[in-house]
XYZ file of C-alpha atoms in Angstrom:
568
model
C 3.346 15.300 8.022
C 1.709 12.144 8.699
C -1.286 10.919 6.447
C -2.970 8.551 9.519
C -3.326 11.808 12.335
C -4.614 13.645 9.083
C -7.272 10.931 8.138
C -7.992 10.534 11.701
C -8.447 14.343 12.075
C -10.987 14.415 9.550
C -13.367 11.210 10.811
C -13.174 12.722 14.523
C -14.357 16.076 13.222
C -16.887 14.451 11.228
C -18.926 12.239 14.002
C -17.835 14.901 17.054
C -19.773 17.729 16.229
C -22.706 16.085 15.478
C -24.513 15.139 18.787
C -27.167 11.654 19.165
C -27.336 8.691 17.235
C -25.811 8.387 14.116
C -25.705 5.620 11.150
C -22.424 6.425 9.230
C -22.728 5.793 5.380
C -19.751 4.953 3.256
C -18.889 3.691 -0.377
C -16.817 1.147 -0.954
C -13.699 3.066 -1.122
C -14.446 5.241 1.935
C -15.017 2.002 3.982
C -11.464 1.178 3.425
C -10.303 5.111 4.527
C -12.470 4.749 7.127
C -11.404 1.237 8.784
C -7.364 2.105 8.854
C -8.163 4.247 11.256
C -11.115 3.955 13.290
C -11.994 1.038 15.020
C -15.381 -0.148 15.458
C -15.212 0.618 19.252
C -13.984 4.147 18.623
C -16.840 4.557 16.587
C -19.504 3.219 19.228
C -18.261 5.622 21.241
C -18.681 8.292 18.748
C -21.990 7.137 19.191
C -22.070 5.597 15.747
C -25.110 2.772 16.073
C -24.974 1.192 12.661
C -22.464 1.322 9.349
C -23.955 0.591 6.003
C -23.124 1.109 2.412
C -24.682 3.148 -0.017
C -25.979 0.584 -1.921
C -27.199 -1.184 0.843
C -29.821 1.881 2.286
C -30.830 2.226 -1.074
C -32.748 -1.205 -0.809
C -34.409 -0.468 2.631
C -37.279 1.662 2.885
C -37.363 1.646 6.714
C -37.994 4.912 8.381
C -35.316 5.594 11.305
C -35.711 9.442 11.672
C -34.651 9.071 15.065
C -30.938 8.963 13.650
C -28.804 11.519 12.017
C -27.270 10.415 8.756
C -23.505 10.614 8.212
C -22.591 10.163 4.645
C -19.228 9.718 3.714
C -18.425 9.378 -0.268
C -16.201 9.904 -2.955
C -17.766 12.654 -5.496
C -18.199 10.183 -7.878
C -21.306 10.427 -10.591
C -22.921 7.230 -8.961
C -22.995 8.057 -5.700
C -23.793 11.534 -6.553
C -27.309 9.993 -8.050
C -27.706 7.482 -5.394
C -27.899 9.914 -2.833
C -30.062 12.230 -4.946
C -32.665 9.122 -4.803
C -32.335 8.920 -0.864
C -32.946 12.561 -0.309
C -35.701 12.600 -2.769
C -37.640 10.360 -0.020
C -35.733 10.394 3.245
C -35.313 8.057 5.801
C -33.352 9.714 8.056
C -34.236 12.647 10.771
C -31.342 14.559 9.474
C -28.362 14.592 6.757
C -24.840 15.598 7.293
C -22.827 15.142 4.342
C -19.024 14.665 4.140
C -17.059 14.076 0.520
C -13.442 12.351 0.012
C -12.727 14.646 -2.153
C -13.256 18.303 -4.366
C -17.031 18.592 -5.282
C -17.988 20.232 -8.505
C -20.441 23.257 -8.746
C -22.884 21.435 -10.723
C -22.979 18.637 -8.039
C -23.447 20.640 -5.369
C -26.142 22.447 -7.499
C -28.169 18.887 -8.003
C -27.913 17.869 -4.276
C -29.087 20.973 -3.395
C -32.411 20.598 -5.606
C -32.971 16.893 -5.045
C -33.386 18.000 -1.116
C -36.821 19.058 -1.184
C -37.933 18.678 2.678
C -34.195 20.532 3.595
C -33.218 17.633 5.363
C -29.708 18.240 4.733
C -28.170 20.174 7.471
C -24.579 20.684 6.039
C -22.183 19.654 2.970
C -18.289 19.639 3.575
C -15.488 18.333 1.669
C -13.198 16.160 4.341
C -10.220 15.398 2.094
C -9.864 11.646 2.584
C -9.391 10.236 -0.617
C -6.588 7.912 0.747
C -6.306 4.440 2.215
C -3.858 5.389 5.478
C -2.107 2.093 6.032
C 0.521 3.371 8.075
C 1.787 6.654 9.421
C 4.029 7.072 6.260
C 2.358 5.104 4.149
C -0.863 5.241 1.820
C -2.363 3.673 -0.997
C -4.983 4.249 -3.054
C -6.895 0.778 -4.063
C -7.353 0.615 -7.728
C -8.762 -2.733 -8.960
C -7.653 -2.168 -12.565
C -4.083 -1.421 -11.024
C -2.548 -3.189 -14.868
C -3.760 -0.415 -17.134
C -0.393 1.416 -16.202
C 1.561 -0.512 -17.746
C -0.538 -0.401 -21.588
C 0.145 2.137 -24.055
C -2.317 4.869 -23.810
C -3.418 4.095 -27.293
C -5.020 0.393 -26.513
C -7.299 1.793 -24.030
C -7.644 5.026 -23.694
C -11.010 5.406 -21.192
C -9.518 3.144 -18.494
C -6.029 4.863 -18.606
C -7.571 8.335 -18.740
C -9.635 6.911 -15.725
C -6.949 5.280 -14.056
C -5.051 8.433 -14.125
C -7.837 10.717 -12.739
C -8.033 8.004 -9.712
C -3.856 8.962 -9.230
C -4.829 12.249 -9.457
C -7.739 12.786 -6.949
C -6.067 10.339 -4.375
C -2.554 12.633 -4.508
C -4.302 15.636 -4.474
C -6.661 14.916 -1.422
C -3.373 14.205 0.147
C -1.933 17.387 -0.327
C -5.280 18.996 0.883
C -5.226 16.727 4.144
C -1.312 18.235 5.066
C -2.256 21.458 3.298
C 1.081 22.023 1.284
C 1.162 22.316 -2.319
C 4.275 20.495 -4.045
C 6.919 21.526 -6.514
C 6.302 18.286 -9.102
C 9.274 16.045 -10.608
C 8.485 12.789 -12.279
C 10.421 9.663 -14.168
C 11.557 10.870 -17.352
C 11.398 7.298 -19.081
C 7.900 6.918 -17.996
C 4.658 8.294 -19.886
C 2.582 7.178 -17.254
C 4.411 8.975 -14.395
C 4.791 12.133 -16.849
C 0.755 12.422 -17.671
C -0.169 12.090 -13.981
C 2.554 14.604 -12.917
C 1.451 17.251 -15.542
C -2.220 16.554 -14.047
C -2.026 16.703 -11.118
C -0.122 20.242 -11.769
C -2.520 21.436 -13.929
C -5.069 20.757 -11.354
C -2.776 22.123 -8.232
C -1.576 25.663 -9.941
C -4.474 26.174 -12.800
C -8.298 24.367 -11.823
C -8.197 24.713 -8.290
C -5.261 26.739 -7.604
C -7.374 28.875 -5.019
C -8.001 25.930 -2.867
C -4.314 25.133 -2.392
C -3.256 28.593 -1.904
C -1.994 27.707 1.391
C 0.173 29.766 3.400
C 3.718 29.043 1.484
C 6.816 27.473 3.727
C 10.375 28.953 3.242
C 11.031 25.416 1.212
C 7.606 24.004 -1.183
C 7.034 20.142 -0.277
C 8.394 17.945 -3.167
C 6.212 15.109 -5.344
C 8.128 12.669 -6.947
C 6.146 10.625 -9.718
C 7.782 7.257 -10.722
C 7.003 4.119 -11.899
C 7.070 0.538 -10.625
C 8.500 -0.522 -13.696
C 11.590 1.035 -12.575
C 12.150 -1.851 -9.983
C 10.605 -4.592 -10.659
C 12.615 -6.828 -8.691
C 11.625 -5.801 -5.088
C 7.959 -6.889 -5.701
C 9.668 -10.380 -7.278
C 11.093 -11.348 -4.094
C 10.514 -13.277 -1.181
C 10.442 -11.366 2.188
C 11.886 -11.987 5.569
C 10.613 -8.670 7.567
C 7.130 -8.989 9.621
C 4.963 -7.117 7.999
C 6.073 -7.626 4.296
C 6.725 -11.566 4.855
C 2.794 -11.773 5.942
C 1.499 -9.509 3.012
C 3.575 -12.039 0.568
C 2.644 -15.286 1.900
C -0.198 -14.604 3.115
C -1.885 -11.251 1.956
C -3.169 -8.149 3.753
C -5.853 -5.946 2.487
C -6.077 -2.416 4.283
C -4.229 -3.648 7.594
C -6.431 -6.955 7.686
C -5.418 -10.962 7.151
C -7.880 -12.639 6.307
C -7.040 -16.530 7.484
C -10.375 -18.403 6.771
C -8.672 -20.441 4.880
C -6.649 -22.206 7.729
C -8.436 -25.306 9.917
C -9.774 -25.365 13.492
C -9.177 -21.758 14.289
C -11.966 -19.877 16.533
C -14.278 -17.606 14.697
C -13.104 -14.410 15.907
C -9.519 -14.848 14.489
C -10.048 -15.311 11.156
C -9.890 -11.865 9.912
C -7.119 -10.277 12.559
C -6.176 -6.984 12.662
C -2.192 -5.503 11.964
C -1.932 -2.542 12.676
C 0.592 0.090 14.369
C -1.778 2.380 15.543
C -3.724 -0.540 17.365
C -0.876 -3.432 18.180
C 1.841 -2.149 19.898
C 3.728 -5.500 19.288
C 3.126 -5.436 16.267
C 4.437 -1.788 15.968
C 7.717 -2.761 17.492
C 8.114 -5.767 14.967
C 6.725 -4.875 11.807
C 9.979 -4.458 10.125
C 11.960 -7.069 12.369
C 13.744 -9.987 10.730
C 11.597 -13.473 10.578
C 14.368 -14.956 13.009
C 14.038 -12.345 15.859
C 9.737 -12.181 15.664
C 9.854 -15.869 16.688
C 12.373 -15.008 19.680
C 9.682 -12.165 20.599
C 6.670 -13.794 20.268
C 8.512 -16.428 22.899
C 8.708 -13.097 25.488
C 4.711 -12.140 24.799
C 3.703 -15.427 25.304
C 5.781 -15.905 28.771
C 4.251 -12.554 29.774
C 1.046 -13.614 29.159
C 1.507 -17.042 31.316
C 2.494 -14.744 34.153
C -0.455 -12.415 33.671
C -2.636 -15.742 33.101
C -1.169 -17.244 36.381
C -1.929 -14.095 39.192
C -5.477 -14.473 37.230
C -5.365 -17.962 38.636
C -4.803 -16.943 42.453
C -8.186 -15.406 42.678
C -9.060 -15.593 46.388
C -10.873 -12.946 47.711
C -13.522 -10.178 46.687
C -10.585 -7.479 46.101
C -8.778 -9.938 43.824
C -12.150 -10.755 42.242
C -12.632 -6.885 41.607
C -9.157 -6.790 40.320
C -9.417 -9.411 37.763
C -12.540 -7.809 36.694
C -10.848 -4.329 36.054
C -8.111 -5.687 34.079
C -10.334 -7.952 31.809
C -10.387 -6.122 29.379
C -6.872 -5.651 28.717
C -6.900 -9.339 29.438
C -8.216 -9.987 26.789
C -7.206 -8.237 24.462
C -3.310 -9.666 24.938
C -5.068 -12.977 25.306
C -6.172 -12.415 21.241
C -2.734 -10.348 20.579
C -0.448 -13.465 21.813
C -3.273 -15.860 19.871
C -2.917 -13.486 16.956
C 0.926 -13.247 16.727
C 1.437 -17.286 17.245
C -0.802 -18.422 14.663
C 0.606 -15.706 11.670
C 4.543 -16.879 12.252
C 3.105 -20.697 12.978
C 1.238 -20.542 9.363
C 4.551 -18.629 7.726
C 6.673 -21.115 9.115
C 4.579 -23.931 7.482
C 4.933 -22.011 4.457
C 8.210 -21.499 4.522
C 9.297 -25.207 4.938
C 6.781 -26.583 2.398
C 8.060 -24.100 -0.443
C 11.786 -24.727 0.381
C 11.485 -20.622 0.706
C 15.188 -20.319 2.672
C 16.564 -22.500 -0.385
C 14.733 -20.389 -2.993
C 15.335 -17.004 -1.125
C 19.136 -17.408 -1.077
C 19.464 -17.582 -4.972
C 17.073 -14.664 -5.547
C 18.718 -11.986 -2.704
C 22.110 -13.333 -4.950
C 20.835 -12.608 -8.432
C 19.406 -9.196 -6.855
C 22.281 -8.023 -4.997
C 25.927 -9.838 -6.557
C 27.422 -10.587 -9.616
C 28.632 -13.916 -11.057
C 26.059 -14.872 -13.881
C 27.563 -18.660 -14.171
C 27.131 -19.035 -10.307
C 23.802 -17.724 -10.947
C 22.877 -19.457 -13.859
C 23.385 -23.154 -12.184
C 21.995 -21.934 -8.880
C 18.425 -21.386 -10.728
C 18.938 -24.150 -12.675
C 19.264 -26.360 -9.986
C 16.144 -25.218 -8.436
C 14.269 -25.137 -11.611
C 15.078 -29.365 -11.334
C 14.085 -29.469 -7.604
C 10.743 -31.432 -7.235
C 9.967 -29.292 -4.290
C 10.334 -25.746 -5.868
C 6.428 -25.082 -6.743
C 5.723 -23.221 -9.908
C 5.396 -19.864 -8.732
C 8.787 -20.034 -7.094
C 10.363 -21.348 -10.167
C 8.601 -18.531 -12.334
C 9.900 -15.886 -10.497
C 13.355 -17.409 -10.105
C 13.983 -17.333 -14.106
C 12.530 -13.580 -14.060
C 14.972 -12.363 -11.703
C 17.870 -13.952 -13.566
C 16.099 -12.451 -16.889
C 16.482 -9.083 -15.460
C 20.182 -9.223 -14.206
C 21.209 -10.848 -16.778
C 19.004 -10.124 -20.166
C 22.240 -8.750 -22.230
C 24.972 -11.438 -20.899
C 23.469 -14.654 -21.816
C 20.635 -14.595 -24.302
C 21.964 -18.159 -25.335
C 21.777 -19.680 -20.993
C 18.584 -17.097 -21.061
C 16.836 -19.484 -23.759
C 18.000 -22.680 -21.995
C 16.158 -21.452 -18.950
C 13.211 -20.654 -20.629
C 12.939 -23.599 -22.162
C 13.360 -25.343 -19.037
C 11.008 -23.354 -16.804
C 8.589 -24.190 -19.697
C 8.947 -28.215 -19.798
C 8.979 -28.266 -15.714
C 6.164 -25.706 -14.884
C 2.945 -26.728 -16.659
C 1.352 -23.540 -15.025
C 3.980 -21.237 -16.530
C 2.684 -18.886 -19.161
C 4.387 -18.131 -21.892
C 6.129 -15.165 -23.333
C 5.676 -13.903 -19.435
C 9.274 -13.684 -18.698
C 9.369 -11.841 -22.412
C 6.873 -9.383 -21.920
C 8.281 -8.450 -18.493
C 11.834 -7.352 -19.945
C 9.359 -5.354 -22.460
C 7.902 -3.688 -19.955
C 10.633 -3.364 -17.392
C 13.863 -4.184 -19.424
C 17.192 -2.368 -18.798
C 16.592 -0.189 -21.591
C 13.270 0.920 -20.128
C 15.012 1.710 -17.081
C 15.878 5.509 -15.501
C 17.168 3.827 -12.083
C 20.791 2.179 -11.518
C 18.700 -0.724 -10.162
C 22.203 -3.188 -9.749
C 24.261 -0.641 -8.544
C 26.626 -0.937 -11.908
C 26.308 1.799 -13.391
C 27.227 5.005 -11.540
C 30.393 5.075 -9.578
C 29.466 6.211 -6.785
C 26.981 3.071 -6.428
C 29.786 0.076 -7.912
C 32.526 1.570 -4.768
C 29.140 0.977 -2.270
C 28.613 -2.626 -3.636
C 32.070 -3.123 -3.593
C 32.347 -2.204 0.303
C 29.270 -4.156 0.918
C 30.662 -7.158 -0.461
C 34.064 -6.840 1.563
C 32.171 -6.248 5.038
C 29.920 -9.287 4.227
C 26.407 -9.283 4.964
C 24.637 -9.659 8.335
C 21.580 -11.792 7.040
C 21.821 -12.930 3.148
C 18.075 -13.324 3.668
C 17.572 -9.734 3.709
C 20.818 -8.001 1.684
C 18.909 -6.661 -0.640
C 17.649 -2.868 -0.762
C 15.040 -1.507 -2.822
C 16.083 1.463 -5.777
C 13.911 3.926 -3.462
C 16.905 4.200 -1.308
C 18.962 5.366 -3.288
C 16.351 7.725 -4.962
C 15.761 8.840 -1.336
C 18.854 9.363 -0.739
C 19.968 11.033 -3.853
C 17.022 13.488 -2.222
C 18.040 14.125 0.942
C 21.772 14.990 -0.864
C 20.710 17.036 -3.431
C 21.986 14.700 -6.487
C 18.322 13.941 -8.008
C 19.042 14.454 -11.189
C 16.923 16.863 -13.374
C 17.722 15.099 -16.609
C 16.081 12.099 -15.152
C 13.861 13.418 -12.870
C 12.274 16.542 -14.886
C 10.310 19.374 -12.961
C 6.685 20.069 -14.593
C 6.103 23.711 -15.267
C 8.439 26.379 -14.421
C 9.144 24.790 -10.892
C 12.806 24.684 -9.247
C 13.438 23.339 -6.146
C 15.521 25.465 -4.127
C 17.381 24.073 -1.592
C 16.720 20.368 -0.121
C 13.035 19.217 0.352
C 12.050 18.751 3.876
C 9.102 16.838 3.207
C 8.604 14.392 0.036
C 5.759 12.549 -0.995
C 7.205 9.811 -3.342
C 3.994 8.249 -5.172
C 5.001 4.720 -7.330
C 2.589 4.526 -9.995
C 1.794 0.498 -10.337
C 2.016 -0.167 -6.717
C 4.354 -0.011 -3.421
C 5.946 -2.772 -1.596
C 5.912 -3.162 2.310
C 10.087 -4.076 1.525
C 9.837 -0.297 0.397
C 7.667 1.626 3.617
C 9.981 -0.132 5.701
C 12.704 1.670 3.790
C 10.553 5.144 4.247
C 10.128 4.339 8.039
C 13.971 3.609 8.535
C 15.302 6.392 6.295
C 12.854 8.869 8.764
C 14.128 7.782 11.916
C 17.603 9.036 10.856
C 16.145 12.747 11.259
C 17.971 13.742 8.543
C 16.307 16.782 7.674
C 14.055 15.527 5.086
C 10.479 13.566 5.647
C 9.197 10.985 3.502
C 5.754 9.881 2.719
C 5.429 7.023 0.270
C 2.037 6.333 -1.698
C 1.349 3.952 -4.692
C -2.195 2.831 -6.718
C -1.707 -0.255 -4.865
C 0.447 -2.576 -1.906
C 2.113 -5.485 -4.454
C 3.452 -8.693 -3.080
C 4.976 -11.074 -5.916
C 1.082 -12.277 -6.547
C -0.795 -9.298 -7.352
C 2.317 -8.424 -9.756
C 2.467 -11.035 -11.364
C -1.161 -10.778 -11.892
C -0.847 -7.625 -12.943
C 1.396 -8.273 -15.532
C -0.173 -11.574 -17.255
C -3.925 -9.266 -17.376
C -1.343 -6.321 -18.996
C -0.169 -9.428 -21.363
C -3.677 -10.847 -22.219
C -4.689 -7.383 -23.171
C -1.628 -6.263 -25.299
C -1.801 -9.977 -27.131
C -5.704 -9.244 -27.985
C -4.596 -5.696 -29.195
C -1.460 -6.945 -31.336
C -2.533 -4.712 -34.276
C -1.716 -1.146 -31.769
C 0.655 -2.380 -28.993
């Protein structure tokens, strides 16, 4: 159960069995499906000559019926009529048409007249409706990824759209691994609850023939929850590979995009992490920031070897040699240049922000007690000229959440502060967030003080002492994974839809986070599977957060629920 090998499966069926020169079409979601996985050179050799976008053909009129057309779409109504345009005069010798995802009748029924010269030689659905960022790990895109977090009532056509998005995305996933669940979702959550019952409705009712699949001793569980259930793993800084990159520096479907830093050559400044493609990277995506520079130290001497027996070129043979292995030459030369330049630019980062300083208080007010140790720690930081605004932000919002019903009175006094220091700060933020995400919003024991079970594990923590305070802290999907794997999820918080009991444990899960995932939180899914404890996890999520895109998800949620005061 691994969503890349099933995407993959799909695109390698798709350009395989269709022989000659091909231009592959995509949208621009399926781009993104698409580029996780394949890389341009697999495609050339899938004899793939050109990539273009809908949109794009639609505004050439070029004739190139020497090449077979590939189209691969969502079913959406726009592309739908974009591509009955293109057939209705088409440029193409032949059409071979491939959707992300379930294809209504009527659709099928419109393509099917629009193709007047029969130019079409075949129409499959290749379930694909899925950004594959890792092997356990997929996300689904969704610009407007806010709307969750609005009451249905202030906009109901975005939500009702947002949710269908949830919908088709978890359900081509299901169809990719051919299972059909047994659905649970956050009680305290509407959001969680509509797209559960969906998705359901759709599963065992619309299209239950379609995932009528051969039935497994023990169903597949999907677990619906919301990100406003932990919001303080997308609030903090991160000190792991692959999450410390997406927060200071941002990836978008496995790519970094680092235009924005001087005098580096042109073909490094969009660079490619990913652990299908970079096997150092695969082997340190969820290392700590202290050991990746210790690595990158070994890569780089290896490469000074390779570089040197390069340099002892002396006869034809060694000529021939070099020539062979230039390829792979290469491509560690751009690995090693790769590699450098990321922890060079984090490291920058790091020391202009004062990040170690700042990082030290937050893993404290996430992870241990002592609100008056807390409350001087931010405030000190709040005074510190080198703290930038962000950092200061998201330092009073983490002490908000631990400590909202201690210290209303030191609460105020750091509001007030975080206003007269941080001219950028918006207010009523820090407010709207304990709204949103407050403890009495809350299903999860997100500080471990609730449930016994959870105060003796802190406790023991705390008397072994912590191997790096950097990176103490652990996400509530743990313990909701673990709660899994023991059989202690509990049905008054976690509700089945429809008549559906689990019996026995799950052996595979598909956790989906509506409002986004973290990489803090796939690391915990990657870890948690190599145990082999029984039970697989797959997590998915409408989008991958750093601290950023939360935040900016929750000051659009703000601007819309202040311009809709009258309903929210």
């Amino acid at each position: 159960m691994v969503v890349v090998s099933a995407a993959r499966d799909y695109v390698n069926r798709m350009l395989q069995d269709i022989s000659g020169m091909k231009v592959l079409i995509l949208d621009s979601h399926t781009v993104s499906m698409v580029s996780v996985v394949y890389s341009q050179s697999e495609l050339l050799q899938k004899e793939v000559f050109l990539v273009e976008l809908i949109e794009s053909i639609a505004l050439s009129r070029e004739s190139m019926s020497h090449l077979k057309a590939v189209y691969f779409i969502r079913p959406t109504s726009e592309n739908i009529q974009q591509l009955r345009r293109q057939l209705a005069s088409p440029r193409f010798g032949e059409y071979h048409l491939f959707f992300s995802n379930i294809l209504k009748d009527t659709q099928i029924h419109n393509l099917a007249d629009s193709d007047e010269q029969e130019v079409v030689q075949q129409v499959q659905e290749f379930y694909v409706d899925f950004v594959a960022i890792d092997p356990y790990q997929f996300t689904l895109n969704i610009p407007s990824n806010h709307i969750y977090m609005l009451p249905a009532v202030v906009d109901p056509g975005n939500l009702q759209h947002f949710c269908d998005r949830v919908v088709d995305g978890i359900a081509a996933v299901f169809l990719a691994l051919k299972r059909r669940p047994i659905i649970r979702y956050q009680r305290t959550s509407d959001v969680a609850k509509r797209i559960a019952q969906e998705t359901a409705k759709l599963m065992y009712q619309q299209e239950s023939g379609l995932f009528d699949f051969r039935r497994t001793e023990i169903s597949p569980l999907l677990l619906v929850l919301d990100r406003r259930d932990d919001p303080v793993t997308p609030l903090l800084h991160q000190w792991t590979y692959q999450a410390m990159v997406h927060e200071l520096i941002g990836i978008q479907d496995n790519k970094v995009d680092l235009r924005g830093l001087d005098k580096l050559p042109k073909d490094q400044q969009e660079v490619v992490l990913s652990s299908e493609q970079d096997s150092f990277f695969k082997s340190n995506m969820y290392e700590n920031f202290g050991d990746i520079g210790m690595n990158i130290k070994r890569l780089v001497d290896e490469f000074q070897q390779v570089s040197k027996s390069n340099q002892n070129i002396q006869t034809v043979e060694d000529m021939a040699k070099f020539v062979d292995s230039y390829p792979e030459y290469r491509k560690m030369h751009g690995n090693v240049s790769k590699h450098v330049t990321l922890v060079t630019e984090m490291s920058k980062i790091v020391e202009e922000r004062k990040l170690m300083l700042v990082s030290e208080t937050e893993q404290e007010l996430a992870c241990n007690g002592g609100q008056g140790a807390a409350f001087e720690a931010v405030t000190n930081l709040l005074n510190n000229e080198s703290v930038s605004d962000f950092d200061r932000l998201r330092l009073v919002m983490l002490y908000a959440l631990r400590y909202e019903k201690e210290s209303p009175v030191q609460l105020m006094q750091l509001f007030n502060k975080l206003a007269s220091r941080s001219p950028k700060y918006k207010p009523g933020l820090v407010q709207f967030l304990l709204k949103q995400a407050g403890v009495d919003k809350r299903t999860g024991d997100l500080y471990g003080n609730r449930d016994l079970l959870n105060i003796a594990r802190n406790m023991a923590r705390g008397l072994k002492g912590v191997e790096n305070v950097y990176t103490q802290h652990q996400p509530l999907l743990f313990q909701t994974m673990e709660s899994i794997t023991k059989g202690r999820l509990r049905d008054v918080d976690y509700p089945y839809v429809g008549n559906h009991f689990q019996q026995g444990r799950p052996q595979d899960v598909i956790i989906f986070i509506v409002g986004g995932t973290t990489y803090e939180e796939s690391r915990c899914v990657a870890l948690q599977n190599a145990t082999n404890s029984g039970t697989r996890f797959i997590l998915g999520g409408s989008v991958v957060l750093n601290s950023k895109r939360f935040l900016k998800d929750l000051e659009e949620a703000q601007r819309i629920a202040r311009t809709n005061t009258s309903v929210v």
